Tab-separated table of C-alpha atoms in Angstrom:
chain	number	residue	atom	x	y	z
J	1	MET	CA	113.214	133.441	116.796
J	2	THR	CA	112.852	129.813	117.247
J	3	LEU	CA	113.677	127.191	115.374
J	4	THR	CA	111.339	124.224	115.058
J	5	LEU	CA	112.073	121.315	113.151
J	6	ILE	CA	108.381	119.995	111.714
J	7	ALA	CA	108.318	116.264	110.751
J	8	ALA	CA	105.958	113.538	109.888
J	9	MET	CA	107.689	109.769	109.950
J	10	ASP	CA	106.407	106.490	110.154
J	11	ARG	CA	107.194	104.208	113.142
J	12	GLN	CA	110.755	103.953	112.472
J	13	ASN	CA	111.607	107.256	111.451
J	14	GLY	CA	111.266	106.685	107.772
J	15	ILE	CA	109.842	110.114	106.218
J	16	GLY	CA	110.354	109.596	102.415
J	17	PHE	CA	111.327	107.095	99.580
J	18	LYS	CA	112.426	107.808	96.553
J	19	ASN	CA	111.630	111.715	96.415
J	20	THR	CA	107.840	110.785	98.139
J	21	ILE	CA	106.285	110.698	101.146
J	22	PRO	CA	105.003	106.655	101.281
J	23	TRP	CA	101.612	107.881	103.081
J	24	MET	CA	100.958	111.577	100.885
J	25	GLY	CA	97.121	111.649	100.182
J	26	LYS	CA	96.135	109.205	102.860
J	27	VAL	CA	96.037	111.088	106.071
J	28	PRO	CA	95.206	114.772	105.827
J	29	SER	CA	94.930	115.538	108.986
J	30	ASP	CA	98.722	115.567	108.794
J	31	MET	CA	98.465	118.083	106.468
J	32	ARG	CA	95.767	120.564	107.934
J	33	TRP	CA	98.030	120.240	111.343
J	34	PHE	CA	101.352	121.163	109.134
J	35	LYS	CA	99.225	123.341	107.182
J	36	GLN	CA	97.321	125.398	110.290
J	37	ALA	CA	101.349	125.482	111.696
J	38	THR	CA	103.797	127.275	109.256
J	39	MET	CA	101.206	129.273	107.732
J	40	GLY	CA	102.690	132.780	107.801
J	41	HIS	CA	106.255	131.867	109.004
J	42	PRO	CA	109.402	130.895	106.928
J	43	VAL	CA	109.762	127.658	105.761
J	44	VAL	CA	113.179	126.265	104.975
J	45	MET	CA	113.740	123.351	102.748
J	46	GLY	CA	116.747	121.321	101.436
J	47	ARG	CA	116.524	121.333	97.723
J	48	ASN	CA	115.862	117.908	97.300
J	49	THR	CA	112.339	118.328	99.506
J	50	PHE	CA	111.457	121.833	97.342
J	51	ASP	CA	111.707	119.634	94.142
J	52	ALA	CA	109.940	116.942	95.688
J	53	MET	CA	106.889	119.029	96.168
J	54	GLY	CA	106.756	120.074	92.866
J	55	GLY	CA	109.458	123.419	92.846
J	56	ARG	CA	106.031	126.000	94.159
J	57	ALA	CA	106.822	127.342	96.789
J	58	LEU	CA	104.147	127.208	99.962
J	59	SER	CA	102.026	129.806	99.785
J	60	ASP	CA	102.046	132.540	103.074
J	61	ARG	CA	104.762	131.894	103.936
J	62	THR	CA	108.060	132.927	103.588
J	63	ASN	CA	110.000	129.864	101.777
J	64	TYR	CA	113.889	129.100	101.696
J	65	VAL	CA	115.593	126.549	99.843
J	66	LEU	CA	119.684	125.297	100.076
J	67	THR	CA	121.599	124.451	97.495
J	68	ARG	CA	125.084	124.604	96.896
J	69	GLN	CA	124.078	125.303	93.326
J	70	SER	CA	123.940	128.368	91.625
J	71	GLU	CA	120.766	129.360	91.391
J	72	HIS	CA	118.133	131.544	88.157
J	73	ALA	CA	115.717	133.218	90.290
J	74	ILE	CA	112.313	131.014	91.717
J	75	GLU	CA	109.301	132.973	92.200
J	76	ARG	CA	108.125	133.494	95.510
J	77	VAL	CA	111.277	131.686	96.382
J	78	PHE	CA	114.611	132.452	98.434
J	79	THR	CA	117.618	130.780	98.435
J	80	ALA	CA	120.703	130.116	100.864
J	81	LYS	CA	124.012	128.132	100.269
J	82	ALA	CA	123.476	127.116	104.705
J	83	LEU	CA	121.362	126.738	107.663
J	84	GLU	CA	122.862	129.313	109.048
J	85	ASP	CA	122.495	131.902	106.375
J	86	VAL	CA	118.773	131.739	106.919
J	87	LEU	CA	118.423	131.704	110.394
J	88	ASP	CA	120.912	134.867	110.447
J	89	LEU	CA	118.438	136.685	109.468
J	90	TYR	CA	115.712	135.889	112.272
J	91	LYS	CA	118.354	135.646	115.274
J	92	GLU	CA	117.324	139.019	116.632
J	93	THR	CA	113.178	138.424	115.949
J	94	ASP	CA	111.002	137.181	117.359
J	95	GLU	CA	109.666	134.841	114.708
J	96	GLU	CA	108.649	131.363	113.880
J	97	VAL	CA	110.989	129.514	111.548
J	98	PHE	CA	110.532	125.828	110.590
J	99	VAL	CA	112.680	123.217	109.030
J	100	ILE	CA	110.141	121.319	106.571
J	101	GLY	CA	112.809	118.752	105.368
J	102	GLY	CA	114.840	116.762	104.209
J	103	ALA	CA	116.932	114.920	105.605
J	104	GLN	CA	119.821	116.740	105.502
J	105	VAL	CA	118.473	119.386	106.891
J	106	TYR	CA	116.435	118.391	109.445
J	107	LYS	CA	120.120	116.461	110.774
J	108	GLU	CA	121.317	119.660	110.705
J	109	ALA	CA	119.345	121.822	112.847
J	110	LEU	CA	118.468	119.695	115.379
J	111	PRO	CA	120.709	120.331	117.637
J	112	LEU	CA	119.890	123.578	117.127
J	113	ALA	CA	116.104	123.401	117.504
J	114	ASP	CA	113.992	124.489	119.961
J	115	LYS	CA	110.280	122.937	119.145
J	116	LEU	CA	109.837	119.618	117.484
J	117	PHE	CA	107.073	119.113	115.942
J	118	ILE	CA	106.329	114.952	114.899
J	119	THR	CA	103.435	113.444	113.282
J	120	ILE	CA	103.865	109.580	114.041
J	121	VAL	CA	102.290	107.754	111.215
J	122	ASP	CA	101.198	104.622	112.169
J	123	GLY	CA	102.673	102.081	110.192
J	124	VAL	CA	105.800	100.673	108.229
J	125	PHE	CA	106.374	102.045	105.137
J	126	GLU	CA	109.500	101.130	102.825
J	127	ALA	CA	111.790	103.968	103.209
J	128	ASP	CA	115.259	105.263	102.032
J	129	THR	CA	115.284	108.558	103.777
J	130	TYR	CA	115.080	108.630	107.724
J	131	PHE	CA	113.952	112.360	110.235
J	132	PRO	CA	117.497	111.657	112.612
J	133	ARG	CA	117.309	110.034	115.701
J	134	TRP	CA	116.678	112.932	119.156
J	135	ASN	CA	118.005	112.564	122.296
J	136	ASP	CA	114.804	111.678	125.112
J	137	ALA	CA	116.850	113.292	127.612
J	138	GLU	CA	117.370	116.560	125.543
J	139	TRP	CA	113.454	117.213	124.956
J	140	VAL	CA	109.734	117.101	127.306
J	141	ILE	CA	106.609	115.745	125.303
J	142	ALA	CA	104.983	118.807	126.107
J	143	GLU	CA	101.998	118.254	123.897
J	144	GLU	CA	100.453	115.308	122.148
J	145	ARG	CA	97.246	113.862	120.305
J	146	TYR	CA	96.141	111.055	118.998
J	147	VAL	CA	93.805	111.399	115.517
J	148	PRO	CA	92.261	107.292	115.329
J	149	GLN	CA	92.261	105.589	111.245
J	150	SER	CA	89.202	106.655	109.862
J	151	ASP	CA	87.724	107.404	106.610
J	152	THR	CA	89.318	109.980	105.931
J	153	ASP	CA	92.945	109.332	107.873
J	154	LYS	CA	93.876	105.521	106.471
J	155	PHE	CA	96.688	105.335	109.533
J	156	ALA	CA	96.702	106.249	113.206
J	157	LEU	CA	98.552	109.550	113.471
J	158	ARG	CA	99.979	110.851	116.978
J	159	PHE	CA	100.941	114.681	117.022
J	160	LEU	CA	103.812	115.516	119.416
J	161	THR	CA	105.109	118.898	120.147
J	162	LEU	CA	108.640	118.064	122.313
J	163	LYS	CA	110.575	121.108	123.814
J	164	ARG	CA	114.261	121.434	124.273
J	165	LYS	CA	115.040	120.934	128.490
J	166	THR	CA	116.564	124.418	129.262
J	167	ALA	CA	119.276	123.278	131.965
């Protein structure tokens, strides 16, 4: 199993404000990248992230929502009480599992992650939720791509793929 965290953040690691993404709808290149990267793979998210997405499963992905509440069935969504419960399902596979938010799930998953797919939105937005800081000494930039501001992307974007350094 490969554990990958995928997130978009502003220049100060802000990822959300009042359960919304501040740049939502303003950077379609990032949404295309997210869809392309996660399509066909399991995605793991916290309950607030799931609710912020309208309480609907992402299509063509196996969706896991982490929640402490006992849940009634949600169409096309599996619930789990802990991240480890989901990761245990895939530990003996070649599957790439994506953590897609929110902040608490990112914080819990970061020490276990093999890869980070990070989009940096070129701006500073009002935020109350942040992606955890990672230690640069533990990661190497495997790929970097820049998308300039345009009529469709209202902010410039920097796409980073970071891989954990091996001992």
